[in-house]
């Protein structure tokens, strides 16, 4: 058997860091279909899994891949897939099924430019809203976005931990920029990596109801072969897991599926704030844009401009309380995004008129330079 | 703006010469063996096979907050196409290292500090054209202070197939030697 956790210092492409993060998190089932710029994740896992007893399957398409990782998770294994825009669209129906059946699993979307087949080899951030609203019906999802190979490794592990804790599909919103740049990744010793596993039932099989939640709104999960009867369905269901297509059952179930995420927002949301103590202008960024944004803020500070940066590590659920808090202090939020305004609208909504929100849009293909963001800060500062 | 610790190098040539591998080995040398911060970015698209392509490496003592090249101080040029296409990206007064077996320079190069290394000829004499990039890496490690010769050597060792290790190390040492001579000439 090969080593599961490659403790040490590495120079890894983002895609390799994601694959190794998944392995370190205990993922042992991968289903997927190749697509640029995500393919290296599948390639790397297909080489590594045979060494460590994992199962890799290349399916006929992304619909089957998504279905397979849900099924695998029901056997108790940690599972994942990786894809990019077009494949992510194909996965949406089954992501909704995962949310409804409360299946812990991880989906990596290495974003490229869209819509449609768009820019296969170039970067983008156009799938942010799709990550939240891509499947039909009212549900909540978790999505994290890395800004470097190191974060790609770390956040992939966190994706698995959150999926297991809240029994929900978790999305890693990576991008071509991160996928195809290499940087230093420090992998800690195996025993220093914190891993979370789904809650198991504490009651004997005859008392077990697969959808009876604990106080945290998350039901313990018995998996196939553990001696419990499991019934699950995409239809609205009762605590037994039997279809119960009534308004009452819907109210109870759909509300809980949302509340189990919303009520734990503060546990899930992770942001990194810098230079915010006295900031009047806050640059809110995420993913690959965070790095030039941070540099732009440094440049502004050197000019004596009171700028700060808020980097969103968790994209969904949105960091409402964070924006809400800073809106009382700052005069402006500047939101640079590789789309035409997605997180911008969330920031604006949470600023709620207490601060002005300014979008720096770019349709994708290339990243902002620090200077481009800096110039916007300067412009706003003169207002 | 604090920029003095940020160092940038661009490897250029045509797809298949190992231009991206050269960038990877350099980035790894800095990050893993010299324990600095480094980032590799590369051209990623259909042009990566056969036509002019490049990779860029940023090395810094501190966290790198912008991945892509802003203003490379050093450029390795391994094809005429790449010379035409990428030379203007080099910082004024920067260092250009051309593979003199493949690239003819003209007056445009006068703005820069020029080194000529016949890397492809040397590689062919050693029996494998494909290791021209490793000759260049040896040279780069000697004349560019962002990576150490030792770090680069270790990085080459970790990246090349075991059965070709000796050949690669010989190519690397040849490059170091040429770098040494080039520096001595300047003194």
Coordinates of C-alpha atoms in Angstrom, one line a residue:
Chain A
X1 CA 0.0 0.0 0.0
X2 CA 1.2 3.5 -0.7
X3 CA 1.2 6.4 1.7
X4 CA -2.1 8.1 2.1
X5 CA -0.9 11.4 3.5
X6 CA 2.2 12.8 1.7
X7 CA 3.5 14.7 4.8
X8 CA 6.1 17.2 3.7
X9 CA 6.8 20.1 1.4
X10 CA 5.7 19.9 -2.2
X11 CA 5.5 22.0 -5.3
X12 CA 2.0 21.1 -6.6
X13 CA -0.4 22.4 -9.2
X14 CA -3.8 23.3 -7.7
X15 CA -5.4 20.2 -9.3
X16 CA -2.9 17.9 -7.7
X17 CA -3.3 19.6 -4.4
X18 CA -7.1 19.1 -4.6
X19 CA -6.6 15.4 -5.4
X20 CA -4.1 15.0 -2.5
X21 CA -6.4 16.9 -0.2
X22 CA -9.3 14.5 -1.0
X23 CA -7.0 11.5 -0.3
X24 CA -5.8 13.0 3.0
X25 CA -9.5 13.7 3.9
X26 CA -10.2 10.0 3.5
X27 CA -11.9 10.0 0.2
X28 CA -11.8 6.5 -1.3
X29 CA -14.4 6.7 -4.1
X30 CA -14.1 8.9 -7.2
X31 CA -16.5 9.0 -10.1
X32 CA -16.1 11.4 -13.0
X33 CA -15.8 12.3 -16.6
X34 CA -12.8 14.2 -18.0
X35 CA -13.1 17.9 -18.8
X36 CA -10.7 20.8 -19.1
X37 CA -9.5 22.3 -16.8
X38 CA -10.3 19.7 -14.2
X39 CA -9.0 16.5 -15.7
X40 CA -5.7 16.4 -13.8
X41 CA -7.7 15.8 -10.6
X42 CA -9.2 12.6 -12.0
X43 CA -5.9 11.6 -13.6
X44 CA -4.0 12.0 -10.4
X45 CA -6.6 10.2 -8.4
X46 CA -6.7 7.3 -10.9
X47 CA -3.0 6.8 -10.3
X48 CA -3.1 7.2 -6.5
X49 CA -6.3 5.3 -5.6
X50 CA -4.9 1.8 -6.7
X51 CA -2.0 2.4 -4.2
X52 CA -4.3 3.1 -1.3
X53 CA -7.3 0.9 -1.8
X54 CA -9.6 3.5 -3.3
X55 CA -12.0 3.0 -6.2
X56 CA -11.8 5.2 -9.3
X57 CA -14.5 5.0 -12.0
X58 CA -14.7 7.0 -15.2
X59 CA -18.3 7.0 -16.1
X60 CA -20.1 7.7 -19.4
X61 CA -21.0 11.2 -18.3
X62 CA -21.4 13.6 -15.4
X63 CA -25.0 12.6 -14.6
X64 CA -23.9 9.1 -13.9
X65 CA -20.8 10.3 -12.1
X66 CA -22.9 12.4 -9.7
X67 CA -25.3 9.6 -9.1
X68 CA -22.4 7.2 -8.4
X69 CA -20.9 9.4 -5.7
X70 CA -24.3 9.6 -3.9
X71 CA -24.6 5.8 -4.1
X72 CA -21.1 5.3 -2.9
X73 CA -21.6 7.6 0.1
X74 CA -24.6 5.5 1.2
X75 CA -22.2 2.6 1.6
X76 CA -20.2 4.7 4.1
X77 CA -17.3 5.7 2.0
X78 CA -16.3 9.3 1.4
X79 CA -16.8 10.1 -2.2
X80 CA -16.2 12.9 -4.7
X81 CA -16.2 14.0 -8.3
X82 CA -14.5 16.8 -10.2
X83 CA -15.7 18.7 -13.2
X84 CA -16.0 22.1 -14.9
X85 CA -18.9 24.3 -16.1
X86 CA -20.6 22.1 -18.7
X87 CA -20.2 19.0 -16.5
X88 CA -21.4 20.9 -13.4
X89 CA -24.6 21.9 -15.3
X90 CA -25.2 18.2 -16.0
X91 CA -24.7 17.3 -12.3
X92 CA -27.3 19.7 -11.0
X93 CA -30.3 17.3 -10.9
X94 CA -28.4 14.8 -8.8
X95 CA -26.9 17.5 -6.6
X96 CA -30.5 18.3 -5.6
X97 CA -31.1 14.7 -5.0
X98 CA -28.0 14.7 -2.7
X99 CA -29.4 17.7 -0.8
X100 CA -32.8 16.0 -0.4
X101 CA -31.4 12.6 0.6
X102 CA -28.8 14.4 2.8
X103 CA -25.8 12.7 1.3
X104 CA -22.3 13.8 2.3
X105 CA -20.2 14.1 -0.8
X106 CA -17.9 16.6 -2.5
X107 CA -18.1 18.1 -5.9
X108 CA -15.1 20.1 -7.3
X109 CA -15.9 22.7 -10.0
X110 CA -12.7 24.0 -11.6
X111 CA -14.4 27.0 -13.1
X112 CA -13.6 28.2 -16.6
X113 CA -15.2 30.9 -18.7
X114 CA -18.9 30.4 -19.7
X115 CA -21.8 30.2 -20.6
X116 CA -21.9 26.9 -22.4
X117 CA -18.5 25.5 -23.5
X118 CA -17.2 29.0 -23.3
X119 CA -13.5 29.2 -22.6
X120 CA -12.3 25.7 -21.9
X121 CA -8.7 26.6 -21.1
X122 CA -9.2 30.0 -19.3
X123 CA -10.4 31.1 -16.0
X124 CA -13.7 32.4 -14.7
X125 CA -16.0 32.8 -11.6
X126 CA -19.3 32.6 -13.4
X127 CA -20.7 29.5 -11.5
X128 CA -21.0 31.1 -8.1
X129 CA -24.8 31.5 -8.2
X130 CA -25.2 28.2 -10.0
X131 CA -23.4 26.5 -7.1
X132 CA -26.2 27.8 -4.8
X133 CA -29.2 27.7 -7.1
X134 CA -28.3 25.2 -9.8
X135 CA -30.8 22.5 -8.8
X136 CA -34.5 23.1 -8.5
X137 CA -36.4 23.7 -5.2
X138 CA -35.4 25.4 -2.0
X139 CA -32.3 24.0 -0.5
X140 CA -29.0 25.2 1.0
X141 CA -25.6 24.1 0.0
X142 CA -22.1 24.7 1.2
X143 CA -19.4 26.1 -1.2
X144 CA -15.8 27.0 -0.5
X145 CA -13.3 28.8 -2.8
X146 CA -9.5 28.4 -2.7
X147 CA -6.9 31.0 -3.8
X148 CA -3.8 28.9 -4.0
X149 CA -2.6 25.3 -4.2
X150 CA -2.1 25.3 -0.4
X151 CA -5.7 26.5 0.2
X152 CA -6.9 24.0 -2.5
X153 CA -5.4 21.2 -0.3
X154 CA -6.7 22.6 3.0
X155 CA -10.2 23.5 1.7
X156 CA -10.7 20.1 0.0
X157 CA -10.2 18.6 3.4
X158 CA -12.6 21.1 5.0
X159 CA -15.2 20.3 2.2
X160 CA -15.2 16.7 3.3
X161 CA -15.5 17.6 7.0
X162 CA -18.4 19.9 6.4
X163 CA -20.1 17.4 4.1
X164 CA -19.8 14.7 6.8
X165 CA -20.9 17.1 9.6
X166 CA -24.0 18.5 7.9
X167 CA -24.8 15.6 5.6
X168 CA -24.9 17.8 2.5
X169 CA -23.1 17.9 -0.9
X170 CA -20.3 20.4 -0.6
X171 CA -18.8 22.2 -3.6
X172 CA -15.2 23.4 -4.0
X173 CA -15.4 26.3 -6.3
X174 CA -11.9 26.2 -7.8
X175 CA -10.8 27.7 -11.1
X176 CA -8.4 27.3 -14.0
X177 CA -6.1 29.8 -12.4
X178 CA -5.6 27.7 -9.3
X179 CA -5.8 24.4 -11.2
X180 CA -2.9 25.2 -13.5
X181 CA -0.6 27.2 -11.3
X182 CA 1.9 25.4 -9.0
X183 CA 3.0 26.6 -5.6
X184 CA 4.3 25.4 -2.3
X185 CA 2.0 23.0 -0.4
X186 CA 2.9 21.9 3.1
X187 CA 1.2 18.7 4.1
X188 CA 1.1 18.2 7.8
X189 CA 1.6 14.9 9.6
X190 CA -1.3 12.6 9.3
X191 CA -2.3 12.8 13.0
X192 CA -2.5 16.6 12.8
X193 CA -5.1 16.6 10.1
X194 CA -8.5 16.9 11.7
X195 CA -11.1 14.6 10.1
X196 CA -14.8 14.5 10.6
X197 CA -17.0 11.5 10.1
X198 CA -20.8 11.4 9.8
X199 CA -22.7 10.7 12.9
X200 CA -23.8 7.1 13.4
X201 CA -27.1 6.1 15.0
X202 CA -27.0 5.5 18.8
X203 CA -30.2 3.5 18.9
X204 CA -30.7 -0.1 17.9
X205 CA -31.9 -0.9 14.4
X206 CA -35.6 -1.4 15.5
X207 CA -35.7 2.1 16.9
X208 CA -33.9 3.9 14.1
X209 CA -35.6 6.4 11.9
X210 CA -33.3 7.5 9.1
X211 CA -34.6 11.0 8.9
X212 CA -35.1 11.8 12.6
X213 CA -32.8 14.8 13.2
X214 CA -30.8 15.4 16.4
X215 CA -30.9 18.8 18.0
X216 CA -28.4 20.1 15.5
X217 CA -31.1 19.3 12.8
X218 CA -28.8 16.6 11.2
X219 CA -30.0 13.0 11.4
X220 CA -27.5 10.3 12.2
X221 CA -26.7 8.3 9.1
X222 CA -26.7 4.5 9.0
X223 CA -25.1 3.2 5.9
X224 CA -25.7 0.1 3.8
X225 CA -24.5 -3.1 5.5
X226 CA -24.5 -1.7 9.0
X227 CA -27.6 -3.6 10.0
X228 CA -30.1 -0.8 9.8
X229 CA -33.0 -0.4 7.5
X230 CA -32.5 2.6 5.3
X231 CA -35.2 4.1 3.1
X232 CA -34.4 7.2 1.1
X233 CA -36.1 9.0 -1.7
X234 CA -36.0 12.3 -3.6
X235 CA -39.7 12.7 -2.9
X236 CA -40.7 14.7 0.2
X237 CA -40.5 12.2 3.0
X238 CA -41.2 11.6 6.7
X239 CA -38.7 10.6 9.4
X240 CA -39.0 7.0 8.3
X241 CA -37.7 8.0 4.8
X242 CA -41.1 7.1 3.3
X243 CA -42.6 9.4 0.7
X244 CA -45.1 11.8 2.3
X245 CA -46.1 14.3 -0.3
X246 CA -48.1 16.7 1.8
X247 CA -47.7 20.3 2.6
X248 CA -47.1 19.5 6.2
X249 CA -44.2 17.1 5.5
X250 CA -42.8 19.5 3.0
X251 CA -42.8 22.3 5.5
X252 CA -41.0 20.2 8.1
X253 CA -38.5 18.7 5.8
X254 CA -37.6 21.5 3.4
X255 CA -37.4 23.9 6.2
X256 CA -35.0 21.7 8.1
X257 CA -32.8 21.1 5.1
X258 CA -32.3 24.8 4.9
X259 CA -32.1 25.5 8.6
X260 CA -29.4 22.9 9.3
X261 CA -27.1 25.1 7.2
X262 CA -28.5 28.5 8.0
X263 CA -28.5 28.0 11.7
X264 CA -24.8 26.9 11.6
X265 CA -23.7 29.8 9.4
X266 CA -21.2 31.0 11.9
X267 CA -19.6 27.5 12.1
X268 CA -19.4 27.2 8.4
X269 CA -18.4 30.7 7.3
X270 CA -14.7 31.4 7.2
X271 CA -13.4 34.7 6.1
X272 CA -9.9 36.3 6.2
X273 CA -9.9 40.0 7.1
X274 CA -6.8 42.2 6.7
X275 CA -6.3 45.9 7.4
X276 CA -9.9 46.3 8.4
X277 CA -9.5 48.0 11.8
X278 CA -9.8 51.5 10.4
X279 CA -10.8 50.7 6.8
X280 CA -13.1 53.0 5.0
X281 CA -12.9 51.0 1.7
X282 CA -13.2 47.2 1.9
X283 CA -12.3 45.0 -1.1
X284 CA -14.4 41.9 -0.9
X285 CA -13.0 39.1 -2.9
X286 CA -12.8 35.3 -3.2
X287 CA -10.9 32.6 -5.0
X288 CA -8.1 33.6 -7.3
X289 CA -9.1 37.2 -7.2
X290 CA -8.2 37.4 -3.5
X291 CA -4.5 37.5 -4.2
X292 CA -4.3 40.6 -6.5
X293 CA -7.0 42.2 -4.3
X294 CA -4.8 41.8 -1.3
X295 CA -1.8 43.3 -3.1
X296 CA -4.0 46.2 -4.3
X297 CA -5.0 46.9 -0.7
X298 CA -1.3 46.9 0.3
X299 CA -0.6 49.4 -2.5
X300 CA -3.4 51.6 -1.4
X301 CA -2.2 51.5 2.2
X302 CA 1.2 52.7 1.1
X303 CA -0.5 55.7 -0.4
X304 CA -2.2 56.3 2.9
X305 CA -5.6 55.2 1.7
X306 CA -7.7 53.5 4.4
X307 CA -8.3 50.3 2.5
X308 CA -8.9 46.8 3.9
X309 CA -9.6 43.4 2.5
X310 CA -12.2 40.8 3.2
X311 CA -11.5 37.4 1.6
X312 CA -14.5 35.1 1.5
X313 CA -13.2 31.5 2.0
X314 CA -16.8 30.2 2.4
X315 CA -19.0 31.4 -0.5
X316 CA -22.2 29.6 0.6
X317 CA -23.8 30.1 3.0
X318 CA -23.0 33.7 2.5
X319 CA -21.0 35.6 5.1
X320 CA -24.0 37.8 5.9
X321 CA -23.0 38.7 9.4
X322 CA -19.5 39.7 8.3
X323 CA -20.7 42.2 5.7
X324 CA -23.4 43.4 8.0
X325 CA -20.9 44.2 10.7
X326 CA -18.4 46.0 8.4
X327 CA -21.1 48.0 6.6
X328 CA -21.5 50.0 9.7
X329 CA -17.8 51.1 9.5
X330 CA -16.8 51.3 5.9
X331 CA -18.1 53.7 3.3
X332 CA -17.5 51.5 0.3
X333 CA -17.3 47.8 -0.6
X334 CA -15.5 47.1 -3.8
X335 CA -16.2 43.7 -5.3
X336 CA -13.9 42.5 -8.1
X337 CA -15.3 39.3 -9.7
X338 CA -14.7 37.4 -12.9
X339 CA -18.4 37.6 -13.8
X340 CA -20.9 40.4 -14.2
X341 CA -21.9 40.7 -10.6
X342 CA -22.8 37.7 -8.5
X343 CA -21.3 38.0 -5.0
X344 CA -21.6 41.8 -5.6
X345 CA -25.4 41.5 -5.2
X346 CA -25.0 39.5 -2.0
X347 CA -22.7 42.2 -0.6
X348 CA -25.0 45.0 -1.6
X349 CA -28.0 43.3 -0.1
X350 CA -26.2 42.8 3.2
X351 CA -24.7 46.3 3.2
X352 CA -28.4 47.3 3.2
X353 CA -27.7 51.0 2.3
X354 CA -25.2 51.4 5.1
X355 CA -22.3 51.4 2.7
X356 CA -22.1 51.7 -1.1
X357 CA -21.2 48.6 -3.1
X358 CA -19.1 48.9 -6.3
X359 CA -18.6 46.1 -8.7
X360 CA -15.5 45.6 -10.8
X361 CA -16.7 43.1 -13.3
X362 CA -14.7 41.0 -15.8
X363 CA -16.3 38.3 -17.9
X364 CA -13.4 35.9 -17.3
X365 CA -10.5 34.6 -19.4
X366 CA -7.9 36.5 -17.4
X367 CA -7.3 37.6 -13.8
X368 CA -7.2 41.2 -12.6
X369 CA -3.8 42.7 -12.0
X370 CA -3.2 44.3 -8.6
X371 CA -2.9 47.6 -10.3
X372 CA -6.4 47.4 -11.9
X373 CA -8.0 46.8 -8.5
X374 CA -5.8 49.5 -6.9
X375 CA -6.9 52.1 -9.5
X376 CA -10.6 51.4 -8.5
X377 CA -9.7 51.9 -4.9
X378 CA -8.0 55.2 -5.7
X379 CA -11.0 56.3 -7.8
X380 CA -13.4 55.5 -5.0
X381 CA -11.2 57.2 -2.4
X382 CA -11.5 60.5 -4.3
X383 CA -15.2 60.5 -4.2
Chain B
X1 CA 5.4 49.6 -3.7
X2 CA 7.5 46.9 -2.1
X3 CA 8.8 44.9 -5.1
X4 CA 12.5 44.3 -4.4
X5 CA 12.1 40.8 -3.1
X6 CA 9.9 39.6 -5.9
X7 CA 11.9 37.9 -8.7
X8 CA 10.5 36.7 -12.0
X9 CA 11.8 34.5 -14.7
X10 CA 10.2 33.5 -18.0
X11 CA 11.1 30.3 -19.9
X12 CA 10.2 30.5 -23.6
X13 CA 10.5 28.2 -26.6
X14 CA 8.3 25.9 -28.5
X15 CA 6.1 23.1 -27.2
X16 CA 8.0 19.9 -26.7
X17 CA 11.3 21.5 -25.6
X18 CA 10.5 21.2 -21.9
X19 CA 9.9 24.9 -21.4
X20 CA 7.2 24.2 -18.9
X21 CA 9.2 21.5 -17.2
X22 CA 12.0 24.0 -16.8
X23 CA 9.7 26.4 -15.1
X24 CA 8.4 23.6 -12.8
X25 CA 11.9 22.5 -11.8
X26 CA 12.8 26.1 -11.1
X27 CA 9.7 26.8 -9.0
X28 CA 10.2 23.5 -7.1
X29 CA 13.8 24.4 -6.5
X30 CA 12.8 27.6 -4.9
X31 CA 9.8 26.4 -2.9
X32 CA 10.9 23.0 -1.7
X33 CA 14.7 23.0 -1.7
X34 CA 15.5 26.6 -1.0
X35 CA 12.4 27.0 1.2
X36 CA 11.3 30.3 -0.4
X37 CA 7.9 31.1 -1.9
X38 CA 7.4 30.4 -5.6
X39 CA 4.6 30.1 -8.1
X40 CA 4.6 28.6 -11.6
X41 CA 2.1 29.7 -14.2
X42 CA 2.2 28.5 -17.8
X43 CA 0.5 28.9 -21.1
X44 CA -2.3 26.5 -21.1
X45 CA -4.1 25.9 -24.4
X46 CA -3.8 24.4 -27.8
X47 CA -0.5 26.3 -28.4
X48 CA 1.3 24.2 -25.8
X49 CA 2.2 21.7 -28.5
X50 CA 4.7 22.9 -31.2
X51 CA 4.3 26.7 -31.3
X52 CA 5.7 29.4 -29.1
X53 CA 5.0 28.8 -25.5
X54 CA 6.2 29.8 -22.1
X55 CA 6.2 29.3 -18.4
X56 CA 6.7 31.9 -15.7
X57 CA 8.1 31.5 -12.2
X58 CA 7.8 34.1 -9.5
X59 CA 10.2 33.7 -6.5
X60 CA 9.9 35.7 -3.3
X61 CA 11.0 35.6 0.3
X62 CA 7.4 36.3 1.4
X63 CA 3.9 35.2 0.3
X64 CA 3.3 35.8 -3.4
X65 CA 0.1 37.8 -3.8
X66 CA 0.1 37.9 -7.6
X67 CA 0.6 34.7 -9.5
X68 CA 1.4 35.9 -13.0
X69 CA 4.5 37.6 -14.3
X70 CA 4.4 41.4 -13.8
X71 CA 7.8 42.2 -15.2
X72 CA 10.3 39.4 -15.7
X73 CA 14.0 40.2 -15.0
X74 CA 15.3 37.1 -16.7
X75 CA 14.1 35.4 -19.9
X76 CA 15.3 32.1 -21.3
X77 CA 14.7 32.0 -25.1
X78 CA 14.9 28.6 -26.9
X79 CA 13.3 29.4 -30.3
X80 CA 13.3 32.1 -32.9
X81 CA 9.5 32.3 -32.6
X82 CA 9.7 32.8 -28.9
X83 CA 12.3 35.5 -29.4
X84 CA 10.0 37.5 -31.7
X85 CA 7.0 37.0 -29.6
X86 CA 8.2 37.3 -26.0
X87 CA 11.3 39.4 -25.9
X88 CA 9.4 42.7 -25.5
X89 CA 8.0 41.3 -22.2
X90 CA 11.4 41.3 -20.6
X91 CA 12.1 44.1 -18.1
X92 CA 14.4 46.8 -19.6
X93 CA 18.0 46.0 -18.6
X94 CA 16.9 42.5 -17.9
X95 CA 18.9 39.3 -18.6
X96 CA 18.2 37.4 -21.7
X97 CA 19.7 33.9 -22.1
X98 CA 19.3 32.6 -25.7
X99 CA 19.9 29.1 -27.0
X100 CA 22.4 30.2 -29.6
X101 CA 22.0 27.0 -31.5
X102 CA 18.4 27.9 -32.4
X103 CA 18.1 31.7 -32.0
X104 CA 19.6 34.5 -33.9
X105 CA 19.6 37.8 -32.1
X106 CA 19.4 41.3 -33.6
X107 CA 19.7 44.9 -32.4
X108 CA 16.6 44.6 -30.2
X109 CA 18.6 42.6 -27.8
X110 CA 20.9 45.6 -27.0
X111 CA 18.5 46.8 -24.3
X112 CA 19.3 43.7 -22.3
X113 CA 22.2 41.8 -20.8
X114 CA 22.7 39.0 -23.2
X115 CA 24.1 35.5 -22.6
X116 CA 24.5 32.9 -25.3
X117 CA 24.3 29.3 -24.4
X118 CA 24.4 26.7 -27.2
X119 CA 22.2 24.4 -25.1
X120 CA 20.7 22.4 -28.0
X121 CA 24.1 21.7 -29.6
X122 CA 25.5 20.7 -26.2
X123 CA 22.5 18.4 -25.6
X124 CA 22.9 16.8 -29.0
X125 CA 26.6 16.2 -28.3
X126 CA 25.6 14.4 -25.1
X127 CA 23.2 12.3 -27.2
X128 CA 19.8 13.8 -26.3
X129 CA 18.4 17.0 -27.7
X130 CA 15.6 16.8 -25.1
X131 CA 18.0 17.8 -22.3
X132 CA 18.8 21.3 -23.7
X133 CA 16.4 22.7 -21.1
X134 CA 18.4 21.1 -18.3
X135 CA 21.6 22.7 -19.6
X136 CA 19.7 26.0 -19.4
X137 CA 18.6 25.2 -15.8
X138 CA 22.2 24.7 -14.8
X139 CA 23.2 28.1 -16.4
X140 CA 20.2 29.9 -14.8
X141 CA 20.9 28.5 -11.3
X142 CA 24.5 29.9 -11.5
X143 CA 23.7 33.4 -12.8
X144 CA 20.3 34.0 -11.2
X145 CA 20.4 34.6 -7.4
X146 CA 16.7 33.7 -6.8
X147 CA 17.5 30.0 -6.8
X148 CA 20.6 28.1 -5.5
X149 CA 22.6 25.7 -7.7
X150 CA 22.1 23.0 -5.0
X151 CA 18.3 23.6 -4.9
X152 CA 18.1 23.4 -8.6
X153 CA 20.2 20.3 -8.8
X154 CA 18.0 18.5 -6.3
X155 CA 14.9 19.6 -8.1
X156 CA 16.3 18.3 -11.4
X157 CA 17.0 15.0 -9.7
X158 CA 13.5 14.7 -8.4
X159 CA 11.9 15.4 -11.7
X160 CA 13.8 13.3 -14.3
X161 CA 13.3 9.6 -14.9
X162 CA 15.8 7.5 -12.8
X163 CA 17.4 5.8 -15.8
X164 CA 18.2 9.2 -17.4
X165 CA 19.5 10.7 -14.1
X166 CA 23.2 10.7 -15.0
X167 CA 22.7 12.2 -18.4
X168 CA 20.5 15.0 -16.9
X169 CA 23.0 15.7 -14.1
X170 CA 25.9 15.9 -16.6
X171 CA 23.8 18.4 -18.7
X172 CA 23.0 20.4 -15.6
X173 CA 26.7 20.6 -14.5
X174 CA 27.7 21.7 -18.0
X175 CA 25.2 24.5 -17.7
X176 CA 26.5 25.5 -14.3
X177 CA 30.1 25.5 -15.7
X178 CA 29.1 27.7 -18.6
X179 CA 27.4 30.1 -16.1
X180 CA 30.5 30.1 -14.0
X181 CA 32.6 31.0 -17.1
X182 CA 30.2 33.7 -18.2
X183 CA 30.4 35.4 -14.7
X184 CA 34.1 35.1 -14.6
X185 CA 34.4 36.9 -18.0
X186 CA 32.4 39.8 -16.6
X187 CA 34.6 40.3 -13.6

